[in-house]
Amino acid sequence: MTEATDKLSSGIPELDTILRGGFPNHRVCLVEGVPGSGKTTLAFQFLLEGIRNRESGMYVTFSESEGELQQVAQSHGWSLEGLTLLEIGALSEKLLPDEQYTVFHPAEVELNQTTQRVIDQVNRTKPRRVVIDSLSEIRLIAREPLRYRRQVLALKEILSKCGCTVLFLEDRTSGQDMLLESIAHGVILLEREQAEYGGIRRKLQVVKMRAVDFMDGYHDFTIRRGGLQVFPRLVASRTRSSDRSASAGTLSSNDAELDALMGSGLPWGTGVLIVGPAGTGKSTLASKFAWAAASKGHRVSAYLFEELNTTFLGRAQKLGMDLDPHIKSGRSRSIRSIQPSLLLGNLLIGFASRLRRKTHVWC
């Protein structure tokens, strides 16, 4: 079989950016994380992207019913039409008297039957994309690590020969499983952290992706209606333009004396910390640059942690810096008052999103 070098889109543009184009074609990748971290949602986005590109897909589930998967899809506004759902290992069947083994251990019978059902369905439907959710059932049936590894390797080899690009989903409920990570061509880890205050922070990390110069490190993401929204980690050497003319110049405050103190203004692509006691004019100075940038047609965002939007906008208006027309025109993208308890999640996500769109953030 010819080695595949192309990529298949994950259905999440930002994740494709992290993976340098998407999942490697004809390869098996592992998506792991604790329950509720977003594995199923990511898998559905991967399969539905294939449907949009006229690539058949199959979702194999061991622990959830077809009705539960349909409910998950409906919550995101998705239709699973055109997608093959294979439900394996219904509990009602296992409880039948004829299914109770008295001579052979379940590992000797059920394991081969389980993998064979998957292989038979793949041979019938010939899907381009396959998701197996999850491998925990096979591990429990196999009992022994060696038998489990051999079954997973056999399944990986057969699916690869069939021309499938496969996502294995695995729950991290019993600790880190290095066995699967060593077998898979690529590994993506989804994490969810409960902060001491505020909401939950979700992070994504590409642990490995063979022969791919992926963006390493942690990347924030959220789960919203419509799927995962990923915010790639900002790296100065990658986000700054290599074209010096694109980042040349300064942002003027529209105050000649103030600009003269800074050498004609603030250089583009830099960060500025305004420090001073209460009442010295920090917010006013920040408002001055925000108003000047919006007046020149640049997009501006402001994040407030100690006052309401109306207070900030009212003070700026009384000082001759009316931001309301710019907000209505769309040049001031966001004037948001954020609770301090939600600082970590909202600030990082909003800040990263605005920077990637080449907007300007003022706090």
Tab-separated table of C-alpha atoms in Angstrom:
chain	number	residue	atom	x	y	z
A	1	MET	CA	0.000	0.000	0.000
A	2	THR	CA	1.303	3.460	-0.887
A	3	GLU	CA	2.243	5.610	2.087
A	4	ALA	CA	-0.170	8.492	2.543
A	5	THR	CA	1.271	11.934	3.133
A	6	ASP	CA	-1.863	14.095	2.900
A	7	LYS	CA	-4.002	15.266	5.805
A	8	LEU	CA	-7.666	15.071	6.715
A	9	SER	CA	-9.242	18.119	8.333
A	10	SER	CA	-10.381	17.649	11.923
A	11	GLY	CA	-13.403	19.864	11.347
A	12	ILE	CA	-11.887	22.419	13.758
A	13	PRO	CA	-9.844	25.034	11.833
A	14	GLU	CA	-7.732	26.009	14.848
A	15	LEU	CA	-6.896	22.370	15.597
A	16	ASP	CA	-5.870	21.941	11.959
A	17	THR	CA	-3.513	24.884	12.476
A	18	ILE	CA	-1.987	23.173	15.517
A	19	LEU	CA	-1.631	19.906	13.565
A	20	ARG	CA	-0.256	21.681	10.475
A	21	GLY	CA	-3.191	20.678	8.291
A	22	GLY	CA	-5.141	18.033	10.184
A	23	PHE	CA	-4.883	14.354	11.049
A	24	PRO	CA	-2.440	12.278	8.949
A	25	ASN	CA	-4.344	10.228	6.399
A	26	HIS	CA	-4.523	6.417	6.804
A	27	ARG	CA	-3.185	6.628	10.340
A	28	VAL	CA	-4.519	5.832	13.816
A	29	CYS	CA	-4.571	8.638	16.381
A	30	LEU	CA	-5.540	8.519	20.042
A	31	VAL	CA	-7.747	11.155	21.680
A	32	GLU	CA	-7.719	10.719	25.450
A	33	GLY	CA	-9.055	12.599	28.421
A	34	VAL	CA	-11.242	12.351	31.497
A	35	PRO	CA	-15.017	11.969	31.039
A	36	GLY	CA	-16.583	15.253	29.980
A	37	SER	CA	-13.420	16.671	28.453
A	38	GLY	CA	-14.861	16.807	24.896
A	39	LYS	CA	-13.642	13.621	23.211
A	40	THR	CA	-17.009	12.665	21.719
A	41	THR	CA	-17.638	16.199	20.480
A	42	LEU	CA	-14.232	16.332	18.782
A	43	ALA	CA	-14.864	12.919	17.212
A	44	PHE	CA	-18.215	14.011	15.791
A	45	GLN	CA	-16.671	17.151	14.301
A	46	PHE	CA	-14.045	14.968	12.642
A	47	LEU	CA	-16.670	12.640	11.139
A	48	LEU	CA	-19.078	15.395	10.087
A	49	GLU	CA	-16.255	17.221	8.325
A	50	GLY	CA	-15.802	14.051	6.301
A	51	ILE	CA	-19.509	13.971	5.430
A	52	ARG	CA	-19.251	17.556	4.160
A	53	ASN	CA	-16.326	16.453	1.981
A	54	ARG	CA	-18.238	13.375	0.751
A	55	GLU	CA	-16.094	11.027	2.821
A	56	SER	CA	-18.006	8.217	4.531
A	57	GLY	CA	-17.635	7.812	8.281
A	58	MET	CA	-18.388	5.258	10.980
A	59	TYR	CA	-18.769	5.732	14.735
A	60	VAL	CA	-18.255	2.584	16.821
A	61	THR	CA	-19.557	2.844	20.380
A	62	PHE	CA	-19.164	0.351	23.214
A	63	SER	CA	-20.667	2.304	26.109
A	64	GLU	CA	-23.288	4.666	24.683
A	65	SER	CA	-26.481	3.896	22.817
A	66	GLU	CA	-27.377	5.286	19.434
A	67	GLY	CA	-30.080	7.376	21.084
A	68	GLU	CA	-27.554	8.998	23.411
A	69	LEU	CA	-25.267	9.848	20.500
A	70	GLN	CA	-28.191	11.323	18.566
A	71	GLN	CA	-29.000	13.468	21.591
A	72	VAL	CA	-25.417	14.742	21.763
A	73	ALA	CA	-25.553	15.649	18.080
A	74	GLN	CA	-28.888	17.433	18.454
A	75	SER	CA	-27.533	19.519	21.318
A	76	HIS	CA	-25.000	20.964	18.880
A	77	GLY	CA	-27.469	21.319	16.021
A	78	TRP	CA	-25.917	18.496	14.002
A	79	SER	CA	-27.542	15.869	11.820
A	80	LEU	CA	-25.939	12.413	11.730
A	81	GLU	CA	-27.498	11.562	8.387
A	82	GLY	CA	-24.994	9.704	6.232
A	83	LEU	CA	-22.986	8.531	9.240
A	84	THR	CA	-22.819	4.847	10.199
A	85	LEU	CA	-23.364	4.203	13.917
A	86	LEU	CA	-22.292	0.775	15.175
A	87	GLU	CA	-23.424	-0.031	18.712
A	88	ILE	CA	-21.571	-2.968	20.262
A	89	GLY	CA	-22.031	-4.800	23.534
A	90	ALA	CA	-25.568	-3.981	24.652
A	91	LEU	CA	-25.961	-4.892	28.328
A	92	SER	CA	-29.383	-6.494	27.764
A	93	GLU	CA	-27.783	-9.047	25.459
A	94	LYS	CA	-25.023	-9.874	27.963
A	95	LEU	CA	-27.604	-10.668	30.648
A	96	LEU	CA	-29.406	-13.326	28.593
A	97	PRO	CA	-28.904	-16.895	29.900
A	98	ASP	CA	-27.424	-18.031	26.599
A	99	GLU	CA	-24.750	-15.348	26.924
A	100	GLN	CA	-23.456	-16.531	30.307
A	101	TYR	CA	-20.221	-18.467	29.745
A	102	THR	CA	-19.646	-21.483	32.004
A	103	VAL	CA	-16.659	-23.165	30.344
A	104	PHE	CA	-14.737	-20.407	28.623
A	105	HIS	CA	-13.743	-17.071	30.078
A	106	PRO	CA	-15.369	-14.072	28.302
A	107	ALA	CA	-11.913	-12.988	27.121
A	108	GLU	CA	-11.673	-16.135	25.023
A	109	VAL	CA	-14.983	-15.543	23.226
A	110	GLU	CA	-16.121	-11.936	23.415
A	111	LEU	CA	-12.828	-10.293	22.456
A	112	ASN	CA	-12.603	-11.911	19.029
A	113	GLN	CA	-16.324	-11.384	18.444
A	114	THR	CA	-16.048	-7.692	19.309
A	115	THR	CA	-13.127	-6.925	17.031
A	116	GLN	CA	-14.586	-9.071	14.266
A	117	ARG	CA	-17.854	-7.094	14.286
A	118	VAL	CA	-15.914	-3.887	13.804
A	119	ILE	CA	-13.848	-5.359	10.978
A	120	ASP	CA	-16.898	-6.829	9.230
A	121	GLN	CA	-18.732	-3.492	9.344
A	122	VAL	CA	-15.679	-1.694	7.980
A	123	ASN	CA	-15.432	-4.163	5.091
A	124	ARG	CA	-19.138	-3.674	4.289
A	125	THR	CA	-19.330	0.124	4.449
A	126	LYS	CA	-15.688	0.973	3.576
A	127	PRO	CA	-15.587	4.239	5.566
A	128	ARG	CA	-12.870	6.828	5.045
A	129	ARG	CA	-13.039	7.993	8.671
A	130	VAL	CA	-13.590	5.786	11.731
A	131	VAL	CA	-14.031	6.616	15.426
A	132	ILE	CA	-13.879	3.905	18.090
A	133	ASP	CA	-15.324	4.961	21.449
A	134	SER	CA	-13.740	3.647	23.510
A	135	LEU	CA	-11.038	1.021	23.959
A	136	SER	CA	-11.801	0.580	27.654
A	137	GLU	CA	-14.254	-2.231	26.849
A	138	ILE	CA	-11.622	-4.158	24.893
A	139	ARG	CA	-9.127	-3.694	27.737
A	140	LEU	CA	-11.586	-5.072	30.287
A	141	ILE	CA	-12.441	-8.092	28.152
A	142	ALA	CA	-8.800	-8.827	27.312
A	143	ARG	CA	-7.790	-8.825	31.009
A	144	GLU	CA	-4.095	-9.245	30.203
A	145	PRO	CA	-1.977	-6.331	28.841
A	146	LEU	CA	-0.284	-8.556	26.258
A	147	ARG	CA	-3.574	-9.822	24.832
A	148	TYR	CA	-4.970	-6.296	24.839
A	149	ARG	CA	-1.942	-4.917	22.995
A	150	ARG	CA	-2.116	-7.638	20.348
A	151	GLN	CA	-5.807	-6.981	19.709
A	152	VAL	CA	-5.293	-3.230	19.384
A	153	LEU	CA	-2.313	-3.736	17.050
A	154	ALA	CA	-4.339	-6.136	14.912
A	155	LEU	CA	-7.251	-3.697	14.774
A	156	LYS	CA	-4.904	-0.847	13.871
A	157	GLU	CA	-3.262	-2.847	11.060
A	158	ILE	CA	-6.554	-4.005	9.535
A	159	LEU	CA	-8.130	-0.546	9.630
A	160	SER	CA	-5.028	1.016	8.075
A	161	LYS	CA	-5.053	-1.541	5.260
A	162	CYS	CA	-8.687	-0.677	4.609
A	163	GLY	CA	-7.654	2.925	3.927
A	164	CYS	CA	-9.263	4.352	7.082
A	165	THR	CA	-8.165	7.297	9.165
A	166	VAL	CA	-9.009	6.265	12.716
A	167	LEU	CA	-9.526	8.059	16.030
A	168	PHE	CA	-9.339	5.888	19.145
A	169	LEU	CA	-11.084	7.518	22.104
A	170	GLU	CA	-9.961	6.563	25.587
A	171	ASP	CA	-11.014	7.656	29.066
A	172	ARG	CA	-8.284	8.445	31.553
A	173	THR	CA	-10.228	6.959	34.440
A	174	SER	CA	-7.567	4.501	35.570
A	175	GLY	CA	-4.434	6.574	35.213
A	176	GLN	CA	-2.127	7.157	32.284
A	177	ASP	CA	-2.030	4.384	29.705
A	178	MET	CA	1.327	4.508	27.937
A	179	LEU	CA	0.529	1.341	25.990
A	180	LEU	CA	-1.958	3.059	23.700
A	181	GLU	CA	0.225	6.143	23.366
A	182	SER	CA	3.093	4.004	22.107
A	183	ILE	CA	0.887	2.274	19.519
A	184	ALA	CA	-0.909	5.312	18.112
A	185	HIS	CA	0.596	7.439	15.355
A	186	GLY	CA	-0.527	10.561	17.188
A	187	VAL	CA	-1.883	11.410	20.636
A	188	ILE	CA	-4.105	14.332	21.642
A	189	LEU	CA	-4.809	14.913	25.322
A	190	LEU	CA	-7.894	16.838	26.468
A	191	GLU	CA	-7.912	18.166	30.026
A	192	ARG	CA	-10.397	19.988	32.216
A	193	GLU	CA	-9.384	21.805	35.390
A	194	GLN	CA	-11.606	23.136	38.130
A	195	ALA	CA	-10.105	26.393	39.335
A	196	GLU	CA	-10.329	27.356	42.989
A	197	TYR	CA	-12.656	30.158	41.920
A	198	GLY	CA	-14.746	30.553	38.804
A	199	GLY	CA	-15.505	28.117	36.031
A	200	ILE	CA	-13.738	25.200	34.407
A	201	ARG	CA	-10.693	25.667	32.205
A	202	ARG	CA	-10.212	23.249	29.324
A	203	LYS	CA	-6.828	22.585	27.720
A	204	LEU	CA	-5.660	20.597	24.707
A	205	GLN	CA	-2.187	19.210	24.125
A	206	VAL	CA	-0.734	17.296	21.186
A	207	VAL	CA	1.443	14.787	23.015
A	208	LYS	CA	2.880	13.377	19.807
A	209	MET	CA	2.228	13.317	16.067
A	210	ARG	CA	4.850	11.427	14.124
A	211	ALA	CA	6.503	13.231	11.198
A	212	VAL	CA	4.523	16.422	11.921
A	213	ASP	CA	5.962	19.719	13.158
A	214	PHE	CA	2.898	20.434	15.308
A	215	MET	CA	2.490	23.320	17.733
A	216	ASP	CA	3.439	21.895	21.104
A	217	GLY	CA	2.330	23.064	24.517
A	218	TYR	CA	-1.140	23.628	25.966
A	219	HIS	CA	-3.908	25.275	23.957
A	220	ASP	CA	-7.111	26.535	25.581
A	221	PHE	CA	-10.487	25.465	24.222
A	222	THR	CA	-14.168	25.685	25.083
A	223	ILE	CA	-17.175	23.515	24.271
A	224	ARG	CA	-20.013	25.551	22.835
A	225	ARG	CA	-23.065	24.809	20.742
A	226	GLY	CA	-21.532	23.782	17.437
A	227	GLY	CA	-18.505	21.985	18.891
A	228	LEU	CA	-15.057	22.677	20.231
A	229	GLN	CA	-13.569	26.134	19.788
A	230	VAL	CA	-9.787	25.963	20.135
A	231	PHE	CA	-7.451	28.865	20.858
A	232	PRO	CA	-3.889	27.957	19.760
A	233	ARG	CA	-1.105	29.018	22.076
A	234	LEU	CA	0.439	32.323	21.106
A	235	VAL	CA	4.120	32.103	20.163
A	236	ALA	CA	5.838	35.404	19.405
A	237	SER	CA	8.062	33.977	16.679
A	238	ARG	CA	5.017	32.516	14.901
A	239	THR	CA	2.434	35.240	15.456
A	240	ARG	CA	4.645	38.172	14.534
A	241	SER	CA	4.833	38.820	10.822
A	242	SER	CA	8.137	38.072	9.112
A	243	ASP	CA	7.499	41.080	6.888
A	244	ARG	CA	9.060	44.020	8.739
A	245	SER	CA	6.952	46.507	6.837
A	246	ALA	CA	3.756	44.832	8.136
A	247	SER	CA	4.663	45.539	11.782
A	248	ALA	CA	6.411	48.874	11.182
A	249	GLY	CA	5.031	52.123	12.511
A	250	THR	CA	3.387	53.234	15.725
A	251	LEU	CA	-0.042	53.794	17.191
A	252	SER	CA	-0.568	57.467	17.903
A	253	SER	CA	-2.558	58.736	20.888
A	254	ASN	CA	-3.699	61.812	18.888
A	255	ASP	CA	-1.783	63.885	21.426
A	256	ALA	CA	1.408	65.327	19.963
A	257	GLU	CA	3.057	65.958	23.337
A	258	LEU	CA	2.309	62.461	24.632
A	259	ASP	CA	3.496	60.858	21.395
A	260	ALA	CA	6.719	62.859	21.570
A	261	LEU	CA	7.464	61.402	25.019
A	262	MET	CA	7.234	57.884	23.547
A	263	GLY	CA	9.089	58.575	20.324
A	264	SER	CA	6.001	59.129	18.091
A	265	GLY	CA	3.676	56.585	19.766
A	266	LEU	CA	3.387	52.927	20.731
A	267	PRO	CA	5.159	50.481	18.378
A	268	TRP	CA	2.795	47.944	16.841
A	269	GLY	CA	2.988	44.402	18.221
A	270	THR	CA	4.208	45.426	21.666
A	271	GLY	CA	2.653	45.407	25.128
A	272	VAL	CA	2.505	48.356	27.531
A	273	LEU	CA	1.952	48.310	31.297
A	274	ILE	CA	0.455	51.478	32.767
A	275	VAL	CA	1.255	51.741	36.482
A	276	GLY	CA	0.181	54.285	39.071
A	277	PRO	CA	-1.862	54.883	42.237
A	278	ALA	CA	-5.633	55.205	42.082
A	279	GLY	CA	-6.791	58.446	40.492
A	280	THR	CA	-3.629	59.159	38.498
A	281	GLY	CA	-5.299	58.615	35.118
A	282	LYS	CA	-4.448	55.051	34.106
A	283	SER	CA	-7.912	54.301	32.718
A	284	THR	CA	-8.068	57.684	31.005
A	285	LEU	CA	-4.718	57.111	29.296
A	286	ALA	CA	-5.805	53.656	28.128
A	287	SER	CA	-9.094	55.125	26.886
A	288	LYS	CA	-7.141	57.739	24.952
A	289	PHE	CA	-5.230	55.104	22.973
A	290	ALA	CA	-8.351	52.994	22.468
A	291	TRP	CA	-10.293	56.000	21.156
A	292	ALA	CA	-7.390	57.058	18.911
A	293	ALA	CA	-7.078	53.551	17.457
A	294	ALA	CA	-10.833	53.255	16.830
A	295	SER	CA	-10.852	56.719	15.198
A	296	LYS	CA	-8.254	55.472	12.702
A	297	GLY	CA	-10.365	52.438	11.809
A	298	HIS	CA	-8.544	49.852	13.934
A	299	ARG	CA	-10.443	47.227	15.923
A	300	VAL	CA	-10.302	47.703	19.667
A	301	SER	CA	-11.291	45.603	22.686
A	302	ALA	CA	-11.412	46.654	26.334
A	303	TYR	CA	-11.702	44.346	29.357
A	304	LEU	CA	-12.820	45.863	32.661
A	305	PHE	CA	-12.350	44.207	36.039
A	306	GLU	CA	-13.287	46.947	38.500
A	307	GLU	CA	-16.049	48.975	36.869
A	308	LEU	CA	-19.099	48.661	34.647
A	309	ASN	CA	-19.170	49.329	30.910
A	310	THR	CA	-21.403	52.369	31.431
A	311	THR	CA	-18.922	53.907	33.883
A	312	PHE	CA	-15.988	53.419	31.528
A	313	LEU	CA	-17.834	54.743	28.470
A	314	GLY	CA	-19.410	57.638	30.380
A	315	ARG	CA	-16.071	58.881	31.720
A	316	ALA	CA	-14.464	58.661	28.275
A	317	GLN	CA	-17.358	60.589	26.717
A	318	LYS	CA	-17.102	63.415	29.274
A	319	LEU	CA	-13.380	63.719	28.430
A	320	GLY	CA	-14.155	64.129	24.726
A	321	MET	CA	-13.535	60.490	23.744
A	322	ASP	CA	-16.943	59.170	22.682
A	323	LEU	CA	-16.576	55.447	21.939
A	324	ASP	CA	-20.286	54.775	21.308
A	325	PRO	CA	-20.147	55.544	17.545
A	326	HIS	CA	-17.180	53.187	17.165
A	327	ILE	CA	-18.977	50.419	19.050
A	328	LYS	CA	-22.042	50.752	16.816
A	329	SER	CA	-19.849	50.713	13.690
A	330	GLY	CA	-18.048	47.574	14.867
A	331	ARG	CA	-14.597	49.105	15.228
A	332	SER	CA	-14.707	48.678	18.996
A	333	ARG	CA	-15.299	44.954	18.997
A	334	SER	CA	-15.831	44.460	22.703
A	335	ILE	CA	-16.133	46.552	25.868
A	336	ARG	CA	-16.581	43.850	28.497
A	337	SER	CA	-16.863	43.898	32.257
A	338	ILE	CA	-15.447	40.634	33.620
A	339	GLN	CA	-15.805	39.164	37.091
A	340	PRO	CA	-12.393	38.627	38.732
A	341	SER	CA	-13.309	34.982	39.462
A	342	LEU	CA	-13.591	34.381	35.698
A	343	LEU	CA	-10.391	36.271	34.902
A	344	LEU	CA	-8.264	33.270	33.924
A	345	GLY	CA	-10.661	31.692	31.450
A	346	ASN	CA	-12.339	34.720	29.880
A	347	LEU	CA	-9.251	36.911	29.692
A	348	LEU	CA	-6.961	34.306	28.143
A	349	ILE	CA	-9.570	33.087	25.649
A	350	GLY	CA	-10.701	36.569	24.628
A	351	PHE	CA	-7.169	37.948	24.539
A	352	ALA	CA	-5.868	35.112	22.341
A	353	SER	CA	-8.863	35.327	20.019
A	354	ARG	CA	-8.464	39.078	19.498
A	355	LEU	CA	-4.708	38.899	18.905
A	356	ARG	CA	-5.085	36.244	16.214
A	357	ARG	CA	-7.489	38.567	14.430
A	358	LYS	CA	-4.902	41.373	14.610
A	359	THR	CA	-7.036	43.531	16.896
A	360	HIS	CA	-5.855	45.613	19.823
A	361	VAL	CA	-6.561	44.795	23.451
A	362	TRP	CA	-6.645	47.325	26.266
A	363	CYS	CA	-7.126	46.442	29.928
